[in-house]
Amino acid sequence: MEDNAGMPPRAESAATAEAPAAPAFSPLYQQIKALLVQSLQGGAWQPGQVIPSEVELAARYRVSQGTVRKAIDEMAAENMLVRRQGKGTFVATHAEQSTQYRFLRLTPDDGTPPALQRKLLECRRMRAPAEVARLLVLKVGESAVQVRRLLLNGSTPVVLDDIWLPGTAFKGLTVERLQAWRGPMYRLFEAEFAVHMIRAEEKIRAVAAAPEEAGLLHLPLGAPLLSVERLSYTYGDRPVELRYGLYQTAAHHYRNELI
Amino acid sequence: MEDNAGMPPRAESAATAEAPAAPAFSPLYQQIKALLVQSLQGGAWQPGQVIPSEVELAARYRVSQGTVRKAIDEMAAENMLVRRQGKGTFVATHAEQSTQYRFLRLTPDDGTPPALQRKLLECRRMRAPAEVARLLVLKVGESAVQVRRLLLNGSTPVVLDDIWLPGTAFKGLTVERLQAWRGPMYRLFEAEFAVHMIRAEEKIRAVAAAPEEAGLLHLPLGAPLLSVERLSYTYGDRPVELRYGLYQTAAHHYRNELI
DNA sequence: ACGCATTTGTTCGTATGTATT
DNA sequence: TAATACATACGAACAAATGCG
């Protein structure tokens, strides 16, 4: 712990540098956290896999175990990592039972766990419409993939999703690929396209069913629907999915916890 | 630090006791946390006030500062306490700018901060209806207070709230009291009735405006509305407020963050 | 304006407990 | 049983923010 050669920047180096523009000092554990996020972003550790132990990471970055621990604590709180006592710390995945449909807040009123069947309606590639391009931070004219699907409870359609993805990141996403996939779509994204959703923002409204929507959801024209616009982010706060959802809330509700 | 006389239970005592029913061992910092929550619940420290410093609490409970710190960390994460470097740790309150309207997720579409005027419609005392009694865990026939109000953006009504409170806890809540109050309702509750909301669960649906609602919100019959059922909890997971809200989402939306 | 005391924030080191393999 | 990994707990030191004299 004497020299610091070849090591990542320490807090001191940033703090002692008398830069005129105030280089935004950050505590050591935040720097370690940033390095860990970089490793995840770079694909050094895959979803579901163990990351090195706290002791090893401490040695690697030449900091104390407590500092690594604090960095990992924050990442675990943000659902990027999962700690398991006695086993190790794992990269979060949308594959596990507990985190499956982590982002779907629609729940049956009777409390039973949500069990919805998928019905793929469409999957096509096109130039991103202006609004989609704006939200996904694409250049004008860049390609996007549109996926439309229904979620059904038995024979009752409950959700109509209109999903938009950046074309370049999702090269090779086809109807067949989607059709063949069993399991959550976000799991497909992380397994086949190395895109891991870690956070999302939603804007929710009540709207009246338009003709096409009403037809697909087997509802009368003008029936009230929950409109959910979701923008999902991956590491580094990069938006990578835009999803317009229409939820039928006669026998379901959107649950939320305020803290 | 030698003897432990008159002190709260330590982790060891619980762990070593060979109770047959497995008395649910909890780590020391969790026990400290429970004691701190009790102090809040008992009103030992008022909202907005400083609690004793970490060093003093550590001495009082005969544990290390780090253990107190971890207990406070969790409570800060749950918004029960607020830490301020150099000043101390404060009991959270609904009075501050940052936490005002902490539970109101409705935001104008144009991004401006929500600025809504209140218009009180009703405040009366009655026997709690069955559903209200069930959710607020009241005995059949117990009294409840019903408050109905509008929130307006200029002259446009945006929110219609139907609020239910336990009658005993809110003895003395009258139209005049509500009418006179400036500031968030939750601030009134904690200041005048010692009821502090720390958590809430919401169930959200899209519904069609019924005649009375449509009239109050200046909307056509059947217009889509966001229906928000909120159950608010105070210390010890006791539900103390039930609120049925109807939100007009033409120029506003309910924002949510998924993590 | 300056320094000092107080309080939380960060970092380190060490030891021990608990869960898993 | 032993080794490994995370979880808890303690103690110490210094940094940063705040408020007061």
Coordinates of C-alpha atoms (C1' of nucleotides) in Angstrom, one line a residue:
Chain A
M1 CA 0.0 0.0 0.0
E2 CA 3.0 2.3 -0.4
D3 CA 3.0 3.2 -4.0
N4 CA 0.1 3.8 -6.2
A5 CA 1.6 3.1 -9.6
G6 CA -0.8 2.0 -12.4
M7 CA -3.7 2.2 -10.0
P8 CA -7.0 3.9 -10.6
P9 CA -7.2 7.5 -9.4
R10 CA -7.5 8.0 -5.7
A11 CA -9.6 10.6 -3.9
E12 CA -6.5 12.5 -2.9
S13 CA -5.2 13.0 -6.5
A14 CA -8.5 14.6 -7.5
A15 CA -8.8 16.6 -4.3
T16 CA -5.2 17.9 -4.2
A17 CA -5.2 19.0 -7.8
E18 CA -5.9 22.7 -7.7
A19 CA -7.9 22.8 -10.9
P20 CA -9.7 26.0 -11.4
A21 CA -12.9 24.4 -12.5
A22 CA -13.3 22.2 -9.4
P23 CA -13.0 18.7 -10.9
A24 CA -15.9 17.3 -8.9
F25 CA -14.1 15.4 -6.1
S26 CA -15.7 12.1 -5.4
P27 CA -15.1 9.8 -2.5
L28 CA -13.0 6.7 -3.0
Y29 CA -15.9 4.3 -2.8
Q30 CA -17.7 6.2 -5.5
Q31 CA -14.7 5.9 -7.7
I32 CA -14.6 2.1 -7.0
K33 CA -18.3 2.0 -7.8
A34 CA -17.7 3.7 -11.1
L35 CA -15.0 1.2 -12.0
L36 CA -17.3 -1.7 -11.1
V37 CA -20.1 -0.2 -13.3
Q38 CA -17.5 0.0 -16.1
S39 CA -16.7 -3.6 -15.7
L40 CA -20.4 -4.5 -16.0
Q41 CA -20.9 -2.2 -18.9
G42 CA -17.9 -3.7 -20.7
G43 CA -19.2 -7.2 -20.2
A44 CA -16.4 -8.3 -18.0
W45 CA -18.9 -10.1 -15.8
Q46 CA -22.1 -11.5 -17.3
P47 CA -25.6 -11.4 -15.8
G48 CA -26.1 -14.2 -13.3
Q49 CA -22.4 -14.7 -12.7
V50 CA -20.4 -14.1 -9.6
I51 CA -18.1 -11.1 -9.4
P52 CA -14.8 -11.4 -7.6
S53 CA -15.0 -11.4 -3.8
E54 CA -14.7 -8.3 -1.7
V55 CA -11.3 -9.2 -0.5
E56 CA -10.0 -9.7 -4.1
L57 CA -11.5 -6.5 -5.4
A58 CA -10.0 -4.7 -2.4
A59 CA -6.6 -6.1 -3.3
R60 CA -7.1 -5.3 -7.0
Y61 CA -8.0 -1.7 -6.4
R62 CA -5.7 -1.3 -3.4
V63 CA -8.4 -0.1 -1.1
S64 CA -9.8 -1.6 2.1
Q65 CA -12.6 -4.2 2.0
G66 CA -14.9 -1.7 3.7
T67 CA -14.5 0.7 0.8
V68 CA -15.4 -2.1 -1.7
R69 CA -18.2 -3.1 0.5
K70 CA -19.7 0.4 0.5
A71 CA -19.5 0.6 -3.3
I72 CA -21.2 -2.8 -3.7
D73 CA -23.8 -1.8 -1.1
E74 CA -24.9 1.1 -3.3
M75 CA -25.0 -1.1 -6.4
A76 CA -27.0 -3.7 -4.6
A77 CA -29.4 -1.0 -3.5
E78 CA -29.8 -0.1 -7.2
N79 CA -30.4 -3.7 -8.2
M80 CA -27.3 -3.9 -10.3
L81 CA -25.8 -6.5 -8.1
V82 CA -27.2 -9.2 -5.7
R83 CA -25.4 -10.2 -2.6
R84 CA -25.8 -13.8 -1.3
Q85 CA -24.2 -14.5 2.0
G86 CA -21.7 -17.4 1.9
K87 CA -21.9 -17.6 -1.9
G88 CA -20.7 -14.3 -3.3
T89 CA -22.0 -11.2 -5.2
F90 CA -23.8 -11.7 -8.5
V91 CA -24.6 -9.6 -11.5
A92 CA -28.3 -9.0 -11.4
T93 CA -30.3 -10.7 -14.2
H94 CA -33.9 -10.6 -15.4
A95 CA -33.8 -14.4 -15.5
E96 CA -34.5 -15.3 -11.8
Q97 CA -37.9 -15.9 -10.5
S98 CA -37.7 -13.0 -8.1
T99 CA -36.7 -10.4 -10.7
Q100 CA -38.7 -11.8 -13.5
Y101 CA -41.1 -9.1 -14.7
R102 CA -39.4 -6.7 -12.3
F103 CA -40.7 -3.8 -14.2
L104 CA -44.3 -5.0 -14.7
R105 CA -46.4 -3.4 -12.0
L106 CA -49.7 -4.7 -13.3
T107 CA -51.2 -7.1 -10.8
P108 CA -54.5 -9.1 -10.7
D109 CA -56.9 -7.6 -8.2
D110 CA -57.4 -10.9 -6.5
G111 CA -53.7 -11.0 -5.4
T112 CA -52.7 -14.1 -7.4
P113 CA -49.3 -13.8 -9.1
P114 CA -49.6 -12.3 -12.6
A115 CA -49.6 -15.0 -15.2
L116 CA -49.9 -13.6 -18.7
Q117 CA -49.5 -15.2 -22.1
R118 CA -47.7 -13.4 -24.9
K119 CA -49.1 -12.9 -28.4
L120 CA -46.7 -11.3 -30.9
L121 CA -48.4 -9.0 -33.3
E122 CA -45.6 -7.4 -35.2
C123 CA -41.8 -6.9 -35.4
R124 CA -40.4 -4.7 -38.1
R125 CA -37.4 -2.5 -38.8
M126 CA -37.8 1.1 -39.9
R127 CA -36.5 4.6 -39.6
A128 CA -37.3 5.9 -36.1
P129 CA -40.2 8.4 -35.9
A130 CA -39.2 11.8 -34.6
E131 CA -40.5 11.3 -31.0
V132 CA -39.0 7.9 -30.7
A133 CA -35.6 9.1 -32.0
R134 CA -35.7 12.0 -29.5
L135 CA -36.3 9.8 -26.5
L136 CA -33.9 7.1 -27.5
V137 CA -31.3 9.7 -28.5
L138 CA -31.0 8.5 -32.1
K139 CA -29.8 10.6 -35.0
V140 CA -32.5 11.5 -37.5
G141 CA -33.1 8.7 -39.9
E142 CA -31.4 6.0 -37.8
S143 CA -33.1 2.7 -37.8
A144 CA -35.3 1.3 -35.0
V145 CA -37.1 -1.9 -34.3
Q146 CA -40.8 -1.8 -33.5
V147 CA -42.4 -4.7 -31.6
R148 CA -46.1 -4.9 -31.0
R149 CA -47.6 -7.6 -28.8
L150 CA -50.5 -8.5 -26.6
L151 CA -50.4 -9.9 -23.1
L152 CA -53.4 -12.1 -22.3
N153 CA -55.0 -13.5 -19.2
G154 CA -56.4 -16.7 -20.6
S155 CA -58.4 -15.5 -23.6
T156 CA -58.8 -11.9 -22.2
P157 CA -56.3 -9.4 -23.6
V158 CA -55.0 -7.2 -20.8
V159 CA -52.0 -5.4 -22.2
L160 CA -51.1 -3.9 -25.6
D161 CA -47.4 -3.1 -25.9
D162 CA -45.8 -1.0 -28.6
I163 CA -42.0 -1.3 -28.1
W164 CA -39.2 0.7 -29.8
L165 CA -35.6 -0.3 -29.8
P166 CA -32.4 1.2 -31.3
G167 CA -31.8 -0.7 -34.6
T168 CA -28.0 -1.0 -34.3
A169 CA -28.0 -2.4 -30.8
F170 CA -30.7 -4.9 -31.7
K171 CA -29.3 -6.1 -35.0
G172 CA -30.7 -9.6 -35.6
L173 CA -33.9 -9.2 -33.6
T174 CA -36.6 -10.8 -35.8
V175 CA -40.1 -12.1 -35.5
E176 CA -38.7 -15.7 -35.4
R177 CA -36.3 -14.9 -32.7
L178 CA -39.0 -13.3 -30.5
Q179 CA -41.5 -16.0 -31.3
A180 CA -39.0 -18.8 -30.3
W181 CA -38.1 -17.1 -27.0
R182 CA -39.5 -18.5 -23.8
G183 CA -39.1 -16.2 -20.8
P184 CA -39.1 -12.5 -20.2
M185 CA -38.2 -10.2 -23.1
Y186 CA -35.6 -8.4 -20.9
R187 CA -33.9 -11.7 -20.4
L188 CA -33.6 -12.1 -24.2
F189 CA -32.2 -8.6 -24.5
E190 CA -29.4 -9.3 -22.0
A191 CA -28.7 -12.8 -23.2
E192 CA -28.7 -12.2 -27.0
F193 CA -27.9 -8.5 -27.3
A194 CA -25.9 -7.7 -24.2
V195 CA -28.4 -5.0 -23.2
H196 CA -29.2 -5.0 -19.5
M197 CA -32.1 -2.8 -18.3
I198 CA -31.4 -1.5 -14.8
R199 CA -33.8 1.4 -14.4
A200 CA -36.9 2.8 -16.0
E201 CA -39.0 5.9 -15.9
E202 CA -42.7 5.8 -16.5
K203 CA -45.4 8.4 -17.3
I204 CA -48.9 7.2 -16.6
R205 CA -52.1 8.6 -17.9
A206 CA -55.8 7.6 -18.3
V207 CA -56.9 7.6 -21.9
A208 CA -59.9 6.5 -24.0
A209 CA -59.5 3.5 -26.2
A210 CA -59.0 4.4 -29.9
P211 CA -60.5 2.2 -32.6
E212 CA -57.6 -0.1 -33.3
E213 CA -56.7 -0.5 -29.6
A214 CA -60.3 -1.2 -28.7
G215 CA -60.4 -3.9 -31.3
L216 CA -57.2 -5.6 -30.2
L217 CA -58.2 -5.4 -26.5
H218 CA -61.8 -6.5 -27.1
L219 CA -63.1 -3.3 -25.6
P220 CA -65.7 -0.8 -26.6
L221 CA -64.5 2.4 -28.2
G222 CA -63.6 5.0 -25.7
A223 CA -63.2 2.5 -22.8
P224 CA -60.8 3.9 -20.2
L225 CA -57.2 2.5 -20.4
L226 CA -54.1 3.1 -18.5
S227 CA -51.4 4.5 -20.8
V228 CA -47.9 3.8 -19.6
E229 CA -44.9 5.3 -21.4
R230 CA -41.8 3.6 -20.2
L231 CA -38.2 4.7 -21.0
S232 CA -35.7 2.1 -19.9
Y233 CA -32.0 2.7 -19.2
T234 CA -28.9 0.6 -19.1
Y235 CA -25.5 1.2 -17.5
G236 CA -24.4 4.8 -17.7
D237 CA -28.0 6.2 -17.9
R238 CA -28.3 5.4 -21.6
P239 CA -31.9 5.0 -22.7
V240 CA -32.3 1.8 -24.8
E241 CA -36.0 1.0 -24.9
L242 CA -39.1 3.0 -25.3
R243 CA -42.4 1.2 -24.6
Y244 CA -45.9 2.5 -24.9
G245 CA -48.2 0.2 -22.9
L246 CA -52.0 0.2 -22.7
Y247 CA -53.3 -1.6 -19.7
Q248 CA -56.8 -2.8 -19.2
T249 CA -57.6 -2.3 -15.5
A250 CA -61.0 -3.9 -15.0
A251 CA -59.5 -6.9 -13.1
H252 CA -56.0 -5.6 -12.7
H253 CA -54.3 -2.6 -11.1
Y254 CA -51.0 -0.9 -11.3
R255 CA -49.4 -1.2 -7.8
N256 CA -46.9 1.3 -6.5
E257 CA -45.1 1.9 -3.3
L258 CA -44.3 5.4 -2.2
I259 CA -41.4 5.8 0.2
Chain B
M1 CA -18.6 -1.3 28.8
E2 CA -18.1 -4.1 31.2
D3 CA -21.5 -4.8 32.5
N4 CA -24.8 -4.5 30.7
A5 CA -27.2 -3.8 33.5
G6 CA -30.4 -2.0 32.5
M7 CA -29.4 -1.9 28.9
P8 CA -31.5 -2.9 25.9
P9 CA -31.1 -6.5 24.8
R10 CA -27.9 -7.3 22.9
A11 CA -27.6 -9.6 20.0
E12 CA -25.8 -12.2 22.1
S13 CA -28.6 -12.5 24.6
A14 CA -31.1 -13.3 22.0
A15 CA -28.8 -15.6 20.1
T16 CA -27.6 -17.6 23.1
A17 CA -31.1 -18.1 24.6
E18 CA -32.1 -21.5 23.5
A19 CA -35.8 -20.8 23.1
P20 CA -37.7 -23.5 21.3
A21 CA -39.7 -21.2 19.2
A22 CA -36.6 -19.6 17.6
P23 CA -37.0 -16.0 18.9
A24 CA -35.9 -14.5 15.5
F25 CA -32.4 -13.4 16.2
S26 CA -31.8 -9.9 14.9
P27 CA -28.4 -8.1 14.5
L28 CA -27.5 -5.5 17.0
Y29 CA -28.0 -2.6 14.6
Q30 CA -31.5 -3.8 13.9
Q31 CA -32.2 -3.7 17.6
I32 CA -30.9 -0.2 17.8
K33 CA -33.0 0.7 14.8
A34 CA -36.1 -0.7 16.5
L35 CA -35.3 1.4 19.6
L36 CA -34.9 4.5 17.5
V37 CA -38.2 3.9 15.7
Q38 CA -39.8 3.5 19.2
S39 CA -38.5 6.9 20.2
L40 CA -40.0 8.4 17.0
Q41 CA -43.3 6.6 17.6
G42 CA -43.4 7.7 21.2
G43 CA -42.8 11.3 20.2
A44 CA -39.5 11.6 22.0
W45 CA -38.1 13.5 19.0
Q46 CA -40.4 15.8 16.9
P47 CA -40.5 16.1 13.1
G48 CA -37.9 18.6 12.0
Q49 CA -35.9 18.3 15.2
V50 CA -32.4 17.0 15.6
I51 CA -31.9 13.6 17.3
P52 CA -28.9 13.1 19.5
S53 CA -25.5 12.7 17.8
E54 CA -24.2 9.3 16.7
V55 CA -21.6 9.4 19.5
E56 CA -24.2 10.2 22.1
L57 CA -26.5 7.4 20.9
A58 CA -23.7 5.0 20.9
A59 CA -22.9 5.8 24.5
R60 CA -26.5 5.7 25.5
Y61 CA -27.0 2.2 24.0
R62 CA -23.5 1.0 24.8
V63 CA -22.7 0.1 21.2
S64 CA -20.1 1.4 18.8
Q65 CA -20.7 4.5 16.7
G66 CA -20.6 2.3 13.6
T67 CA -23.5 0.2 14.8
V68 CA -25.6 3.3 15.4
R69 CA -24.5 4.6 12.0
K70 CA -25.8 1.5 10.3
A71 CA -29.2 1.7 12.1
I72 CA -29.5 5.4 11.1
D73 CA -28.4 4.6 7.5
E74 CA -31.4 2.3 7.1
M75 CA -33.8 4.8 8.6
A76 CA -32.5 7.5 6.4
A77 CA -32.9 5.2 3.4
E78 CA -36.5 4.8 4.4
N79 CA -37.0 8.6 4.7
M80 CA -37.7 8.4 8.4
L81 CA -34.6 10.5 9.2
V82 CA -32.5 13.0 7.3
R83 CA -28.8 13.3 7.7
R84 CA -27.0 16.7 7.3
Q85 CA -23.3 16.7 7.4
G86 CA -22.0 19.1 10.1
K87 CA -25.4 19.7 11.5
G88 CA -26.8 16.4 12.7
T89 CA -29.6 13.9 12.0
F90 CA -33.1 15.2 11.8
V91 CA -36.6 13.6 12.1
A92 CA -38.1 13.7 8.6
T93 CA -41.0 16.1 8.1
H94 CA -43.5 16.9 5.4
A95 CA -42.8 20.6 6.0
E96 CA -39.6 21.1 4.0
Q97 CA -39.6 22.2 0.4
S98 CA -37.9 19.0 -0.8
T99 CA -40.3 16.7 0.9
Q100 CA -43.5 18.8 0.4
Y101 CA -45.9 16.7 -1.6
R102 CA -43.6 13.8 -1.3
F103 CA -46.4 11.4 -2.1
L104 CA -48.0 13.4 -5.0
R105 CA -46.7 11.9 -8.2
L106 CA -48.8 14.0 -10.5
T107 CA -46.7 16.3 -12.6
P108 CA -47.5 18.9 -15.3
D109 CA -46.5 17.6 -18.8
D110 CA -44.4 20.7 -19.4
G111 CA -42.0 19.9 -16.6
T112 CA -42.9 22.9 -14.4
P113 CA -43.1 22.2 -10.7
P114 CA -46.6 21.2 -9.7
A115 CA -48.5 24.2 -8.2
L116 CA -52.1 23.4 -7.3
Q117 CA -54.6 25.3 -5.2
R118 CA -56.8 23.5 -2.7
K119 CA -60.6 23.8 -2.5
L120 CA -62.2 22.0 0.4
L121 CA -65.5 20.5 -0.4
E122 CA -66.5 18.6 2.7
C123 CA -65.3 17.4 6.1
R124 CA -67.5 15.3 8.2
R125 CA -67.5 12.6 10.8
M126 CA -69.4 9.4 10.4
R127 CA -69.3 5.7 11.0
A128 CA -66.6 4.1 8.8
P129 CA -68.1 2.3 5.8
A130 CA -67.2 -1.4 5.7
E131 CA -64.4 -1.1 3.1
V132 CA -62.8 1.9 4.8
A133 CA -63.0 0.1 8.2
R134 CA -61.3 -3.0 6.7
L135 CA -58.4 -1.1 5.1
L136 CA -57.8 1.2 8.1
V137 CA -58.2 -1.7 10.5
L138 CA -61.1 -0.2 12.5
K139 CA -63.7 -2.0 14.4
V140 CA -67.2 -2.1 12.9
G141 CA -69.1 1.0 13.8
E142 CA -66.0 3.0 14.7
S143 CA -65.9 6.7 13.7
A144 CA -64.1 8.0 10.7
V145 CA -63.5 11.5 9.2
Q146 CA -64.2 12.0 5.5
V147 CA -62.5 14.9 3.7
R148 CA -63.3 15.7 0.1
R149 CA -61.4 18.3 -1.8
L150 CA -60.3 19.5 -5.2
L151 CA -56.9 20.5 -6.4
L152 CA -56.9 23.1 -9.1
N153 CA -54.4 24.4 -11.6
G154 CA -55.7 28.0 -11.9
S155 CA -59.4 27.5 -12.6
T156 CA -59.0 24.0 -14.0
P157 CA -59.8 21.2 -11.5
V158 CA -57.1 18.5 -11.8
V159 CA -57.6 16.2 -8.7
L160 CA -60.6 15.1 -6.7
D161 CA -59.6 13.6 -3.4
D162 CA -61.8 11.5 -1.1
I163 CA -59.9 11.1 2.1
W164 CA -60.7 8.8 5.1
L165 CA -59.1 9.0 8.5
P166 CA -59.6 7.2 11.8
G167 CA -61.9 9.3 13.9
T168 CA -60.1 8.7 17.2
A169 CA -56.7 9.7 16.0
F170 CA -58.1 12.8 14.3
K171 CA -60.3 14.1 17.0
G172 CA -60.7 17.8 16.5
L173 CA -60.2 17.8 12.7
T174 CA -62.8 20.2 11.4
V175 CA -63.7 22.2 8.3
E176 CA -62.4 25.3 10.0
R177 CA -59.1 23.7 11.0
L178 CA -58.5 22.4 7.4
Q179 CA -59.7 25.7 5.9
A180 CA -57.3 27.7 8.0
W181 CA -54.3 25.5 7.3
R182 CA -51.7 26.7 4.8
G183 CA -49.3 24.0 3.7
P184 CA -49.4 20.3 3.0
M185 CA -52.1 18.3 4.7
Y186 CA -49.6 15.7 5.8
R187 CA -47.8 18.6 7.6
L188 CA -51.0 19.4 9.4
F189 CA -51.4 15.8 10.4
E190 CA -47.9 15.6 12.0
A191 CA -48.1 19.0 13.6
E192 CA -51.6 18.8 15.1
F193 CA -52.3 15.1 15.4
A194 CA -48.9 13.6 15.8
V195 CA -49.5 11.3 12.9
H196 CA -46.5 11.0 10.6
M197 CA -46.9 9.3 7.2
I198 CA -43.8 7.5 6.2
R199 CA -44.9 5.1 3.5
A200 CA -47.8 4.5 1.2
E201 CA -49.1 1.9 -1.2
E202 CA -51.1 2.8 -4.2
K203 CA -53.4 0.9 -6.6
I204 CA -53.9 2.7 -9.9
R205 CA -56.6 2.2 -12.5
A206 CA -58.2 3.9 -15.4
V207 CA -61.8 4.7 -14.9
A208 CA -64.6 6.6 -16.6
A209 CA -65.9 9.7 -14.9
A210 CA -69.2 9.2 -13.1
P211 CA -71.8 12.0 -13.1
E212 CA -70.8 13.7 -9.9
E213 CA -67.1 13.4 -10.5
A214 CA -67.5 14.7 -14.0
G215 CA -69.3 17.7 -12.7
L216 CA -66.8 18.5 -10.1
L217 CA -63.9 18.1 -12.5
H218 CA -65.6 20.0 -15.4
L219 CA -65.4 17.0 -17.6
P220 CA -67.8 15.2 -19.9
L221 CA -69.5 12.0 -18.5
G222 CA -67.3 9.0 -19.1
A223 CA -64.0 10.9 -19.6
P224 CA -61.0 8.7 -18.7
L225 CA -59.6 9.4 -15.2
L226 CA -56.7 8.0 -13.3
S227 CA -58.1 6.4 -10.1
V228 CA -55.5 6.2 -7.3
E229 CA -56.2 4.4 -4.1
R230 CA -53.6 5.2 -1.5
L231 CA -53.2 3.6 1.8
S232 CA -50.7 5.5 4.0
Y233 CA -48.8 4.0 6.9
T234 CA -47.1 5.5 10.0
Y235 CA -44.5 4.0 12.3
G236 CA -45.0 0.3 12.9
D237 CA -46.7 -0.3 9.6
R238 CA -50.0 1.0 10.9
P239 CA -52.4 2.2 8.2
V240 CA -53.8 5.7 9.1
E241 CA -55.1 7.2 5.9
L242 CA -57.1 6.0 3.0
R243 CA -57.3 8.2 0.0
Y244 CA -59.3 7.8 -3.2
G245 CA -57.9 10.2 -5.8
L246 CA -59.2 10.9 -9.3
Y247 CA -56.6 12.6 -11.5
Q248 CA -57.3 14.4 -14.7
T249 CA -54.4 13.5 -17.0
A250 CA -54.9 15.7 -20.0
A251 CA -52.1 18.0 -19.1
H252 CA -50.6 16.1 -16.2
H253 CA -49.1 12.6 -15.8
Y254 CA -48.3 10.3 -12.9
R255 CA -44.5 9.8 -12.9
N256 CA -42.9 6.7 -11.6
E257 CA -39.4 5.4 -11.4
L258 CA -38.7 1.7 -11.6
I259 CA -35.6 0.4 -10.0
Chain C
dA1 C1' -12.2 37.2 9.1
dC2 C1' -10.4 33.4 11.5
dG3 C1' -10.2 29.6 14.2
dC4 C1' -12.4 26.1 17.0
dA5 C1' -15.7 22.7 18.4
dT6 C1' -19.3 19.7 16.9
dT7 C1' -21.3 16.5 13.7
dT8 C1' -21.6 13.6 9.9
dG9 C1' -18.8 11.5 6.0
dT10 C1' -15.0 8.6 4.5
dT11 C1' -11.4 5.2 5.1
dC12 C1' -8.7 1.9 7.2
dG13 C1' -7.8 -2.2 10.0
dT14 C1' -9.2 -6.2 12.7
dA15 C1' -12.0 -9.7 14.7
dT16 C1' -15.9 -12.6 14.8
dG17 C1' -20.4 -14.5 13.2
dT18 C1' -23.2 -16.9 9.7
dA19 C1' -24.2 -19.2 5.4
dT20 C1' -22.6 -22.1 1.7
dT21 C1' -20.0 -25.6 -0.5
Chain D
dT1 C1' -14.9 -30.6 8.9
dA2 C1' -12.6 -27.0 6.5
dA3 C1' -12.4 -23.2 3.3
dT4 C1' -14.7 -19.3 1.4
dA5 C1' -17.7 -15.4 1.2
dC6 C1' -20.6 -12.1 2.9
dA7 C1' -22.5 -9.9 7.5
dT8 C1' -21.8 -7.8 11.8
dA9 C1' -19.3 -5.2 15.2
dC10 C1' -15.6 -2.6 17.1
dG11 C1' -12.1 1.0 17.2
dA12 C1' -9.5 4.7 15.3
dA13 C1' -8.3 8.6 12.4
dC14 C1' -9.0 12.2 9.3
dA15 C1' -12.0 15.0 6.0
dA16 C1' -15.8 18.2 5.1
dA17 C1' -19.6 21.0 6.5
dT18 C1' -21.6 23.9 9.9
dG19 C1' -22.1 27.2 13.5
dC20 C1' -20.3 30.0 17.0
dG21 C1' -17.2 33.1 19.4

